[in-house]
PDB file of N, CA and C in Angstrom:
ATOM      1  N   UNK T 435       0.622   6.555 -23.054  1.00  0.00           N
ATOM      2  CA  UNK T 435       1.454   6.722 -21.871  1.00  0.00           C
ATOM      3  C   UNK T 435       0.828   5.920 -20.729  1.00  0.00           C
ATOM      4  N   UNK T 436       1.304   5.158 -20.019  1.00  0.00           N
ATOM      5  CA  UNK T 436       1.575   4.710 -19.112  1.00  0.00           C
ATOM      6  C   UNK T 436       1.904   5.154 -17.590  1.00  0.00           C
ATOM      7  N   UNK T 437       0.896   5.039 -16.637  1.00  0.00           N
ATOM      8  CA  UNK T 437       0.857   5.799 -15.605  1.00  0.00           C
ATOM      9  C   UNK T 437       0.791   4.705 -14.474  1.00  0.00           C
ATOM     10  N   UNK T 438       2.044   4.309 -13.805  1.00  0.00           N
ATOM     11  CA  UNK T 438       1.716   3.350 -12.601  1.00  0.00           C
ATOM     12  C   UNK T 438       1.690   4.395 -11.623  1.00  0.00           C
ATOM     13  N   UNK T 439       0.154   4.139 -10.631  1.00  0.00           N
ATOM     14  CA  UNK T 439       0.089   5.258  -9.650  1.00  0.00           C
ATOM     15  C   UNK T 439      -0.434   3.776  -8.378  1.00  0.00           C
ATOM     16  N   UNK T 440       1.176   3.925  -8.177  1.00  0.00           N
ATOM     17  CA  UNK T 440       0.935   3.177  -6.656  1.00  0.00           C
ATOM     18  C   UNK T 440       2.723   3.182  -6.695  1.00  0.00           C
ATOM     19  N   UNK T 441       2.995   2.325  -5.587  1.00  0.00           N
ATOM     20  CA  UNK T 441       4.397   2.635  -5.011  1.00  0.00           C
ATOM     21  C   UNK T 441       4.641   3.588  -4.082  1.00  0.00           C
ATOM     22  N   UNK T 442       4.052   4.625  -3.932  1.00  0.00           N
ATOM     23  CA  UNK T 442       4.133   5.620  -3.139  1.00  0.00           C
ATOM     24  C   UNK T 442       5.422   5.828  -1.692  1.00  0.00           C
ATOM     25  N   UNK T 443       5.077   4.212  -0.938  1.00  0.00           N
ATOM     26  CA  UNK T 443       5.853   3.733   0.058  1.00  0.00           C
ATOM     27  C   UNK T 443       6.181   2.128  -0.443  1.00  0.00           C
ATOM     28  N   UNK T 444       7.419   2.074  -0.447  1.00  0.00           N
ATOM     29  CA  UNK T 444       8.087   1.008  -1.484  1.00  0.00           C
ATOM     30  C   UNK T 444       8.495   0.162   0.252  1.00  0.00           C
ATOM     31  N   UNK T 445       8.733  -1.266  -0.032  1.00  0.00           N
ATOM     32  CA  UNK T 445       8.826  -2.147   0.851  1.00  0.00           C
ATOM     33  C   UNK T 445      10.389  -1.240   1.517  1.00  0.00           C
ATOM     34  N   UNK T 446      11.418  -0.633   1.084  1.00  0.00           N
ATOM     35  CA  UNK T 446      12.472   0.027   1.755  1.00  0.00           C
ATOM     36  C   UNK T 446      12.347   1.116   2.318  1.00  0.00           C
ATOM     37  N   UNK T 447      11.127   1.698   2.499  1.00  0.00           N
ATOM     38  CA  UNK T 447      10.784   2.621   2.961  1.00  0.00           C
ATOM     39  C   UNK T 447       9.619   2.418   4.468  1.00  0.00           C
ATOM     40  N   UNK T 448       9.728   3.674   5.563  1.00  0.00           N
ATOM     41  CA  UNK T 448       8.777   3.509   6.571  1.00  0.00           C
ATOM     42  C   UNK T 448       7.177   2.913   6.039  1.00  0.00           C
ATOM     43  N   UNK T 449       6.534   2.066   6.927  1.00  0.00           N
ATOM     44  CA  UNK T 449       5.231   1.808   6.179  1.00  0.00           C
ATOM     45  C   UNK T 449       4.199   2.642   6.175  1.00  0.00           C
ATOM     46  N   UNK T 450       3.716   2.645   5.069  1.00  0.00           N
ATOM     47  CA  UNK T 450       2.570   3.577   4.685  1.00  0.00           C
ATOM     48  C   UNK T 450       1.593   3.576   3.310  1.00  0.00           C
ATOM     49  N   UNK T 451       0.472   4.289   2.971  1.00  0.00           N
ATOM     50  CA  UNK T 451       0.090   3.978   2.035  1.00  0.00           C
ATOM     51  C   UNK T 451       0.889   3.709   0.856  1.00  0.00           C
ATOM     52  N   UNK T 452       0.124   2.445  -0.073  1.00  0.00           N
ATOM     53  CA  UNK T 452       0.539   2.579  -1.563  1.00  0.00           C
ATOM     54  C   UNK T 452       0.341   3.589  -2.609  1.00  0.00           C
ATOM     55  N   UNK T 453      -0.725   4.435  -2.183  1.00  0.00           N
ATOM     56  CA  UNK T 453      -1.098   5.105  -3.301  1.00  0.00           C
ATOM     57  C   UNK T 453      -2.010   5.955  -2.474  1.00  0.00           C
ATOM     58  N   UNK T 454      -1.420   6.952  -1.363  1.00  0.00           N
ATOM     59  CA  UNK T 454      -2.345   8.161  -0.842  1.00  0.00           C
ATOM     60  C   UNK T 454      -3.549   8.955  -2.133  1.00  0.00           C
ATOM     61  N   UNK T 455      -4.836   9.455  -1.777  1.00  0.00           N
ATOM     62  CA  UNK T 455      -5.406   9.974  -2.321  1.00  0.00           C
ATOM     63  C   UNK T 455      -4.459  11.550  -2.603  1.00  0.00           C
ATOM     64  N   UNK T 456      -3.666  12.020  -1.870  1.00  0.00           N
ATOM     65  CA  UNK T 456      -3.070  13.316  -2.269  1.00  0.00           C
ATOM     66  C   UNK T 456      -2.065  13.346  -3.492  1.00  0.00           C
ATOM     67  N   UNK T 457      -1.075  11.746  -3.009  1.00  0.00           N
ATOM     68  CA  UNK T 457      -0.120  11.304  -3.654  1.00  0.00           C
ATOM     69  C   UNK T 457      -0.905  11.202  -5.464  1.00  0.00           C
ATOM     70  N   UNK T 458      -1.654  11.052  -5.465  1.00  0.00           N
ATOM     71  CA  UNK T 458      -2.530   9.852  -6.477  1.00  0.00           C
ATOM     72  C   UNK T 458      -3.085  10.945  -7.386  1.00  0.00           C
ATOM     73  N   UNK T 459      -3.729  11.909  -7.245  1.00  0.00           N
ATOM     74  CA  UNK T 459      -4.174  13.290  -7.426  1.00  0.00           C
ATOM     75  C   UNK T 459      -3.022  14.068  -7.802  1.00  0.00           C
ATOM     76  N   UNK T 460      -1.947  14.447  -7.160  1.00  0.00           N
ATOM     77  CA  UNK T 460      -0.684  14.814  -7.510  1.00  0.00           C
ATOM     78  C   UNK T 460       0.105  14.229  -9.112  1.00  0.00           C
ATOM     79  N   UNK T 461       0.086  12.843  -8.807  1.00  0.00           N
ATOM     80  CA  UNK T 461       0.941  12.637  -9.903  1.00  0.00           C
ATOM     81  C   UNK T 461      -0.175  12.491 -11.121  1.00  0.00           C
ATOM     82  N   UNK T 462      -0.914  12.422 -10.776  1.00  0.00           N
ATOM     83  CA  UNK T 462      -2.478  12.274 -12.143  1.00  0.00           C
ATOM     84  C   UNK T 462      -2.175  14.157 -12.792  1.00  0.00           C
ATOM     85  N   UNK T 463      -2.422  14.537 -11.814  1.00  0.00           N
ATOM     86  CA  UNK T 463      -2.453  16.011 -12.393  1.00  0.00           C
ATOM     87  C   UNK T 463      -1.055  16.633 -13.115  1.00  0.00           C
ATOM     88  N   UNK T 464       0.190  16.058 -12.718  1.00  0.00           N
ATOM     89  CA  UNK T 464       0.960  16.029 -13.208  1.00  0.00           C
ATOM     90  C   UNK T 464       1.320  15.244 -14.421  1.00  0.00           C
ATOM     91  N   UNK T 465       0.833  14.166 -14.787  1.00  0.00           N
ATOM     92  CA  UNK T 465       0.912  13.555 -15.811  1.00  0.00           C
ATOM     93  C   UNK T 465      -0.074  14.066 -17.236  1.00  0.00           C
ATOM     94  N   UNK T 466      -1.678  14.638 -16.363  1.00  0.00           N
ATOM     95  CA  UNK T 466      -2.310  15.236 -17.396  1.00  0.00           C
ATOM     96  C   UNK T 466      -2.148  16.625 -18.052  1.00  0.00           C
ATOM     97  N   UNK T 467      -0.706  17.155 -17.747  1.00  0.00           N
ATOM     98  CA  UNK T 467       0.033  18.146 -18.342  1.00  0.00           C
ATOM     99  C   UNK T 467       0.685  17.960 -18.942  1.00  0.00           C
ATOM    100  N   UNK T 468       1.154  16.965 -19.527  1.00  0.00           N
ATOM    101  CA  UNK T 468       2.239  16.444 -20.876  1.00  0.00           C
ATOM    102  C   UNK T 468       1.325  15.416 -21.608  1.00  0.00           C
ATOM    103  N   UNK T 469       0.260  14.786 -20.888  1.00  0.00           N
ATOM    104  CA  UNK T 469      -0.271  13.696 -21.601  1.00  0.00           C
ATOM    105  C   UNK T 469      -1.721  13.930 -21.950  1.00  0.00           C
ATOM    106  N   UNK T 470      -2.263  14.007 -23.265  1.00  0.00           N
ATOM    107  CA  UNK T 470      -3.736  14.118 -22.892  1.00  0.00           C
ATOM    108  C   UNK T 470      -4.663  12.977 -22.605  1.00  0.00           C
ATOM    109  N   UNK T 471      -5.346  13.243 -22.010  1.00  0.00           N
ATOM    110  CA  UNK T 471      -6.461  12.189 -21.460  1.00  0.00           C
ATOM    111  C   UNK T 471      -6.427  10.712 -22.174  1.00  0.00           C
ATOM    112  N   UNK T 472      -7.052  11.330 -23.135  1.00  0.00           N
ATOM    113  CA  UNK T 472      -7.213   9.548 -24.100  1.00  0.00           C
ATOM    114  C   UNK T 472      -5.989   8.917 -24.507  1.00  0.00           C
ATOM    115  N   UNK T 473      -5.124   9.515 -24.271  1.00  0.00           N
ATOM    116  CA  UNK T 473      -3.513   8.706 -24.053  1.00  0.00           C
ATOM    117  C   UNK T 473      -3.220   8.247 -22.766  1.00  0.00           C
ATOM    118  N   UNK T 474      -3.669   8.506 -22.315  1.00  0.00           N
ATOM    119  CA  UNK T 474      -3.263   8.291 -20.484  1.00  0.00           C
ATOM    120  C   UNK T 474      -3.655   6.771 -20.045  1.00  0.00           C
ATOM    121  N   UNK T 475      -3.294   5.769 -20.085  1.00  0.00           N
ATOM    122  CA  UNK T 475      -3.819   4.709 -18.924  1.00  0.00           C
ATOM    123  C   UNK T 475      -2.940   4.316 -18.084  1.00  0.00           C
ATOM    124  N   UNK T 476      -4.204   4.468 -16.927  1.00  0.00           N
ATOM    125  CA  UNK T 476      -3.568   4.123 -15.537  1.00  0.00           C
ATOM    126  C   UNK T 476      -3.163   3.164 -14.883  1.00  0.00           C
ATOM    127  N   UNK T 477      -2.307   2.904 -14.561  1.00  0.00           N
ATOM    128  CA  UNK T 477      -1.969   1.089 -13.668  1.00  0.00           C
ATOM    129  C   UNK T 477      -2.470   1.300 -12.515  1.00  0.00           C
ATOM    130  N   UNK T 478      -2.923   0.616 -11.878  1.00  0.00           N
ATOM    131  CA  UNK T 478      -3.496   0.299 -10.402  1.00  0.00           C
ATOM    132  C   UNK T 478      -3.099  -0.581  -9.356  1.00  0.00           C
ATOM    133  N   UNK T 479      -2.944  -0.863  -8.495  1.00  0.00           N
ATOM    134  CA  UNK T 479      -1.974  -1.587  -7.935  1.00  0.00           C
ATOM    135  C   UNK T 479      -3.112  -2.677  -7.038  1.00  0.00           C
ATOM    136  N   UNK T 480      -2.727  -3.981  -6.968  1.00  0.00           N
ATOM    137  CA  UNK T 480      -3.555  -4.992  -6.433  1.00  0.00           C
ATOM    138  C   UNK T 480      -2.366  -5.519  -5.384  1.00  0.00           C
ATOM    139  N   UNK T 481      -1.622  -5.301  -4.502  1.00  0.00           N
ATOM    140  CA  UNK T 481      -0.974  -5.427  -3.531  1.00  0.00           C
ATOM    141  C   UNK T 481      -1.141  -5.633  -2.636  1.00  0.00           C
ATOM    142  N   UNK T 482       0.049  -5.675  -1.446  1.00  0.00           N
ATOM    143  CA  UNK T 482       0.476  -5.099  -0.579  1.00  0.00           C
ATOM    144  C   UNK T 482       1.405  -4.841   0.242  1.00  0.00           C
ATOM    145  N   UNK T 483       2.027  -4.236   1.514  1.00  0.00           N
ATOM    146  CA  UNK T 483       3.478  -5.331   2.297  1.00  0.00           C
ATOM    147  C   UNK T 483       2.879  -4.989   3.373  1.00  0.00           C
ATOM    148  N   UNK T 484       3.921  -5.869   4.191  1.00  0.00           N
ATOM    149  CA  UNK T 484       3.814  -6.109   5.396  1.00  0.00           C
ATOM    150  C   UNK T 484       5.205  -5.736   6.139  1.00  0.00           C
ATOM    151  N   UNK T 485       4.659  -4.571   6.810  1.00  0.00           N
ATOM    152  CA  UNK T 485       6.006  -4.019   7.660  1.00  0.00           C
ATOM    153  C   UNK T 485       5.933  -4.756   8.889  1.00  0.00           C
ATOM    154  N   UNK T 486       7.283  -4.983   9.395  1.00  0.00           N
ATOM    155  CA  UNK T 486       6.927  -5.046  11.126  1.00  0.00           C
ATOM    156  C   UNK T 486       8.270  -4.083  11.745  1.00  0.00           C
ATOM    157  N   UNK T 487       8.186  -3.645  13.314  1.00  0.00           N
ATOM    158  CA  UNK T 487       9.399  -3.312  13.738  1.00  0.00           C
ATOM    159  C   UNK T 487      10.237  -3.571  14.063  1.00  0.00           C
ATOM    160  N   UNK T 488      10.515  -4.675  13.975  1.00  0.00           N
ATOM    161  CA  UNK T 488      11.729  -5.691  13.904  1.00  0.00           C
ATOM    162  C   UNK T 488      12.726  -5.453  12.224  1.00  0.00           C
ATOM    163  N   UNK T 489      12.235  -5.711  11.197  1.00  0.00           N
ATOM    164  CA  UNK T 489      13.380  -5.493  10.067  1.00  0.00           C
ATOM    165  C   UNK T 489      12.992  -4.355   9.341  1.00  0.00           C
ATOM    166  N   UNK T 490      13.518  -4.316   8.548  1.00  0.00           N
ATOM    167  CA  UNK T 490      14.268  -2.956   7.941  1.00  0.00           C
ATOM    168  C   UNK T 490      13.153  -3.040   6.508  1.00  0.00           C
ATOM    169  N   UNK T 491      13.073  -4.271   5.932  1.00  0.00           N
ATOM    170  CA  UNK T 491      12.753  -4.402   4.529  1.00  0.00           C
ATOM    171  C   UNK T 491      11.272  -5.236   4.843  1.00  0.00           C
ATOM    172  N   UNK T 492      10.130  -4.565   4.077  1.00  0.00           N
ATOM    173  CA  UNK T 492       8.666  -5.122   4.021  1.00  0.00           C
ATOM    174  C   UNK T 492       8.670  -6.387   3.270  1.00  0.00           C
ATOM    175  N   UNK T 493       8.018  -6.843   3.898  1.00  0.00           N
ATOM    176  CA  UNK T 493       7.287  -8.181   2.857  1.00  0.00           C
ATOM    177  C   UNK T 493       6.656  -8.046   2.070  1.00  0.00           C
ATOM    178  N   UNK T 494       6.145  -8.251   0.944  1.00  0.00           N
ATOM    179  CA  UNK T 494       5.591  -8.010  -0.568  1.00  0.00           C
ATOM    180  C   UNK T 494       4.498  -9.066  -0.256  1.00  0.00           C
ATOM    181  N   UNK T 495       2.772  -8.857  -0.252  1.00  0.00           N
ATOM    182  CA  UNK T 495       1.565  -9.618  -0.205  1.00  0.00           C
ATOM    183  C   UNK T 495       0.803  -9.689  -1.397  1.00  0.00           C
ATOM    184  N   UNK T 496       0.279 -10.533  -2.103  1.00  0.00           N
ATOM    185  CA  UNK T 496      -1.101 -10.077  -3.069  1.00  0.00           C
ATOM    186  C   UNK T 496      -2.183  -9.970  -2.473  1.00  0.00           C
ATOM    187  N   UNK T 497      -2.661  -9.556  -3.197  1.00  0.00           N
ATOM    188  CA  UNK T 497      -4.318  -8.655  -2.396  1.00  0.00           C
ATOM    189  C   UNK T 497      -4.562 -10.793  -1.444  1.00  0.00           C
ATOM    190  N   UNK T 498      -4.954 -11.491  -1.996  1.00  0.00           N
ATOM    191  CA  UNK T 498      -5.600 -12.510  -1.432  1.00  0.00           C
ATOM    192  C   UNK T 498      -4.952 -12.755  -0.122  1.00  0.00           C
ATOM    193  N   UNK T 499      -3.098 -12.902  -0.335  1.00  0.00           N
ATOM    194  CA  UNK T 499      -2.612 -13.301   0.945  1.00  0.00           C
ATOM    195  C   UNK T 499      -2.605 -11.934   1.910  1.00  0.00           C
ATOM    196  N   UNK T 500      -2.869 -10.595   1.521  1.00  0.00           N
ATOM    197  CA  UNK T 500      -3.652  -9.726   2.575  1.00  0.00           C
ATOM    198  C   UNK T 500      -4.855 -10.056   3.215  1.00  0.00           C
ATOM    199  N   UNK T 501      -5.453 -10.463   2.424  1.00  0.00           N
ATOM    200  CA  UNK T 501      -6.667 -10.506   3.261  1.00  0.00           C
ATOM    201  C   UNK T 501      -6.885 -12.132   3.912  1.00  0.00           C
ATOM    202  N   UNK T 502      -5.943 -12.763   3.952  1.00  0.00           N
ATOM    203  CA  UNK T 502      -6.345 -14.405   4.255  1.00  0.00           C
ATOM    204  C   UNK T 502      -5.394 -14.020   5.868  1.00  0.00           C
ATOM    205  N   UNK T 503      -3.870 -13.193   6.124  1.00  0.00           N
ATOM    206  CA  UNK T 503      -3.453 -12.747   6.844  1.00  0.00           C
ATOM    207  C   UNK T 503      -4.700 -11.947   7.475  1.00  0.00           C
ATOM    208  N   UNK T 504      -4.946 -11.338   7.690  1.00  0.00           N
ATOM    209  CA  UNK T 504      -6.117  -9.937   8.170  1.00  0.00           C
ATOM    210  C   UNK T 504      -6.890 -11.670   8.809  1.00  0.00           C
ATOM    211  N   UNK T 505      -7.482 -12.522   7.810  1.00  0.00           N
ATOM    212  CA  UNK T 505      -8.784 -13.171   8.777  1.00  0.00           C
ATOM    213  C   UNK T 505      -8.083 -14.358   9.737  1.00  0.00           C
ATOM    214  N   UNK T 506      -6.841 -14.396   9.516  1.00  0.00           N
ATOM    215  CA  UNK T 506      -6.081 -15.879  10.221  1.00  0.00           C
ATOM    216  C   UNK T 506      -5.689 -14.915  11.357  1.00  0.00           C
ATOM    217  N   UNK T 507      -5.057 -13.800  11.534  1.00  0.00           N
ATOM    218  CA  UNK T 507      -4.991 -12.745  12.874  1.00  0.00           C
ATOM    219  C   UNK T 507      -6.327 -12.135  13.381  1.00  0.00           C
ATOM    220  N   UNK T 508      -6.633 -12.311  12.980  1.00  0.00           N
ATOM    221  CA  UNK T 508      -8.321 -11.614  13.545  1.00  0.00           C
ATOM    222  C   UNK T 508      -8.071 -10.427  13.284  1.00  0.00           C
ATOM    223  N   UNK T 509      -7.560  -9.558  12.494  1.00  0.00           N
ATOM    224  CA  UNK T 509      -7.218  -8.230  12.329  1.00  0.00           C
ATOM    225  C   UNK T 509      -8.782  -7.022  11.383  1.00  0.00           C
ATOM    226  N   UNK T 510      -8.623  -6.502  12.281  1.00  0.00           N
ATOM    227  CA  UNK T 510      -9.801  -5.456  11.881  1.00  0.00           C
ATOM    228  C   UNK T 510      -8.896  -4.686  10.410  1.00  0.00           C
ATOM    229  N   UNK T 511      -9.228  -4.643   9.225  1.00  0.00           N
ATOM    230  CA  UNK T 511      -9.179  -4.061   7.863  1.00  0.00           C
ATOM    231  C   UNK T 511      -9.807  -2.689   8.558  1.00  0.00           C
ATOM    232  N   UNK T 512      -9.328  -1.522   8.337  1.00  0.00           N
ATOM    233  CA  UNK T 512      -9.464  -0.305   8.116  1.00  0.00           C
ATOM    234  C   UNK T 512      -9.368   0.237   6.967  1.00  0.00           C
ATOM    235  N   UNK T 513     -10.221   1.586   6.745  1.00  0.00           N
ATOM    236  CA  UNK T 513      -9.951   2.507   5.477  1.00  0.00           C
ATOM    237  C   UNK T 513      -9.255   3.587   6.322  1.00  0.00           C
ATOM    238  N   UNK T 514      -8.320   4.133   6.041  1.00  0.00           N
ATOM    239  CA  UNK T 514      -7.339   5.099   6.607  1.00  0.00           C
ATOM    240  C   UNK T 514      -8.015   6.575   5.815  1.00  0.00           C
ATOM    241  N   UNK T 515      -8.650   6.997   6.633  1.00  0.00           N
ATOM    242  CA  UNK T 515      -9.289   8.337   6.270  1.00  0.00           C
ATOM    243  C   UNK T 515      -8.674   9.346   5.830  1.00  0.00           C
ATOM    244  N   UNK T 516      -7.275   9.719   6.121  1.00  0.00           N
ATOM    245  CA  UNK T 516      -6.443  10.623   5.681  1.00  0.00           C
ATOM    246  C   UNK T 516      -5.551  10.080   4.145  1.00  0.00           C
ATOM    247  N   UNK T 517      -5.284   8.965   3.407  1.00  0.00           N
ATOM    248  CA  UNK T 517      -5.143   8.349   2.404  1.00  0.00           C
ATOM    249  C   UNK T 517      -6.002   7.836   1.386  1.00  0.00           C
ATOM    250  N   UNK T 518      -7.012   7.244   1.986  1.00  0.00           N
ATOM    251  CA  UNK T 518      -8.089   6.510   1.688  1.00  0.00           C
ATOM    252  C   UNK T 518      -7.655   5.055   0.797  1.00  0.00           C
ATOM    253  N   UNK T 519      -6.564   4.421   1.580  1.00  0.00           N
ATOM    254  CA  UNK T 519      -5.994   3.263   1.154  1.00  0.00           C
ATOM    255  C   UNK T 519      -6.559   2.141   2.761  1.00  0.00           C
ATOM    256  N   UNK T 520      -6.540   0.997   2.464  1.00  0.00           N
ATOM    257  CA  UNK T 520      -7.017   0.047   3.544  1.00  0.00           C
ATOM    258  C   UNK T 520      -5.636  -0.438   4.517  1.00  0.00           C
ATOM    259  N   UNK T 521      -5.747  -0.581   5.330  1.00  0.00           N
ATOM    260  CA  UNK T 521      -4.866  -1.068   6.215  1.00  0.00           C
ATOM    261  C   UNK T 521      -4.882  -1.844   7.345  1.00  0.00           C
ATOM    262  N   UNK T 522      -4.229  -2.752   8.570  1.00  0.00           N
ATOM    263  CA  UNK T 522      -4.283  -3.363   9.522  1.00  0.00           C
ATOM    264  C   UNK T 522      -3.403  -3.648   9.936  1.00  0.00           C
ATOM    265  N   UNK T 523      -3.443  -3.602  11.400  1.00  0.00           N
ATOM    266  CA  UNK T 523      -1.768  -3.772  12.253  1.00  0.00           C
ATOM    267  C   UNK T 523      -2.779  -5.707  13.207  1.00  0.00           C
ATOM    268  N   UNK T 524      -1.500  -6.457  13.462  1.00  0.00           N
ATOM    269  CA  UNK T 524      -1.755  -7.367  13.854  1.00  0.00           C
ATOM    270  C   UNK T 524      -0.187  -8.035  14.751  1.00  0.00           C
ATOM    271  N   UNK T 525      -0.242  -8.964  15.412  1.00  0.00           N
ATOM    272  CA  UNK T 525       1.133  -9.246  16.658  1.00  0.00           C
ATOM    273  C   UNK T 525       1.625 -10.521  15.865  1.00  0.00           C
ATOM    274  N   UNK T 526       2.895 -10.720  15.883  1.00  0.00           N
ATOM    275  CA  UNK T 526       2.663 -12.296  15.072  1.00  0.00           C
ATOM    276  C   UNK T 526       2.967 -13.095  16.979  1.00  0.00           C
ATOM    277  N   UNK T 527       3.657 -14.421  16.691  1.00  0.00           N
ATOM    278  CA  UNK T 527       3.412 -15.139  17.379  1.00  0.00           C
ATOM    279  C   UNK T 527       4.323 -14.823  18.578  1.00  0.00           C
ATOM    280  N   UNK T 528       5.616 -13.757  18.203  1.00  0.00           N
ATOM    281  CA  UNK T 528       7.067 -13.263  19.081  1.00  0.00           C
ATOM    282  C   UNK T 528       6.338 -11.752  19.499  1.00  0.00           C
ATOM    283  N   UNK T 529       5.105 -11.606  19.339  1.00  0.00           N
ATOM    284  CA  UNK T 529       4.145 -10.308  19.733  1.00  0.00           C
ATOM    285  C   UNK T 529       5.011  -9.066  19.248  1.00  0.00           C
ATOM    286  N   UNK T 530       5.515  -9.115  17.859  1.00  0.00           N
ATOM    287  CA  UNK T 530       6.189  -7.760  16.925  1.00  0.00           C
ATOM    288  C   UNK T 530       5.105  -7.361  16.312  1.00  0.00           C
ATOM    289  N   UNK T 531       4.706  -6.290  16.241  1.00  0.00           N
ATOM    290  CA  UNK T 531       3.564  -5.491  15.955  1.00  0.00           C
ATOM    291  C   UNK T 531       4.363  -5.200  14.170  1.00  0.00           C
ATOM    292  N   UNK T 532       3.274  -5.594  13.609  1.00  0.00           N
ATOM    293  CA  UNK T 532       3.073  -5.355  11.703  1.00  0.00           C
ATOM    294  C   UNK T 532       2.252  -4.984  11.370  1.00  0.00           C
ATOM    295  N   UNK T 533       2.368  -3.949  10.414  1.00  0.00           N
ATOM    296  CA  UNK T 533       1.513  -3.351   9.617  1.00  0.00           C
ATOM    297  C   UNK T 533       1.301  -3.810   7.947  1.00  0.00           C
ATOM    298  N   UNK T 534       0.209  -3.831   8.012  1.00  0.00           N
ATOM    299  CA  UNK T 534       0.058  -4.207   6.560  1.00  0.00           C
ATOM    300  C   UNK T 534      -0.558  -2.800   5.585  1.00  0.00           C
ATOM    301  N   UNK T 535      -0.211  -2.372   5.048  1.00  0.00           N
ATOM    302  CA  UNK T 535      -0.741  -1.565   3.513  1.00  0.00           C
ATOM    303  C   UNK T 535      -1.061  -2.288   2.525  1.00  0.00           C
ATOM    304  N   UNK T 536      -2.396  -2.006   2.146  1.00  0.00           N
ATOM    305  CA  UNK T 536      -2.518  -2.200   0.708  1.00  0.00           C
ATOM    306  C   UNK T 536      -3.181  -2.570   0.080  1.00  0.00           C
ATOM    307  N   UNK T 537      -3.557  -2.303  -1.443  1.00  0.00           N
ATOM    308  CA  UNK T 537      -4.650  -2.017  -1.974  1.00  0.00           C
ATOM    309  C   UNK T 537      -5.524  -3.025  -2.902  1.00  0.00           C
TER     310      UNK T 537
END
């Protein structure tokens, strides 16, 4: 069995973690009730998007163009203590504030 544990907050949705530590714990524990252990592997997610408040629908990043965004904005990378997923808000050039998620 097959366990993708990320998606959590999908690019059509408000931005937020990919894969909260509660969220992540939740569906693990739920999955290790129909599935036993040594059947179980987990997918992991190497992502990310990029919300801003201007549109409706996130942008889809890979981990590299997260973090090449983060050092071309000067954007401080955070660990979000209540998720424990990484994150950073940054202005683009029309000063619309974006958030990036992701893991």
């Amino acid at each position: 069995e097959l366990l993708l544990a990320f998606n959590e907050h999908s690019p059509h949705h408000d931005s937020g973690p990919l894969a909260s530590l509660s969220w992540f714990r939740k569906i693990l524990n739920s999955s290790l009730e129909e599935v036993s252990p040594d059947k179980l592997v987990l997918g992991l997610a190497n992502y990310g998007f990029d919300w801003n408040e201007k549109e409706k629908v996130a942008q889809p990043l890979t981990f590299p163009q997260a973090m090449m965004l983060a050092k071309q904005t000067n954007a401080q990378i955070l660990l979000d203590s209540q998720s424990g997923n990484p994150v950073f808000n940054y202005k683009d050039k029309d000063d619309t504030l974006h958030t990036v998620w992701f893991l």
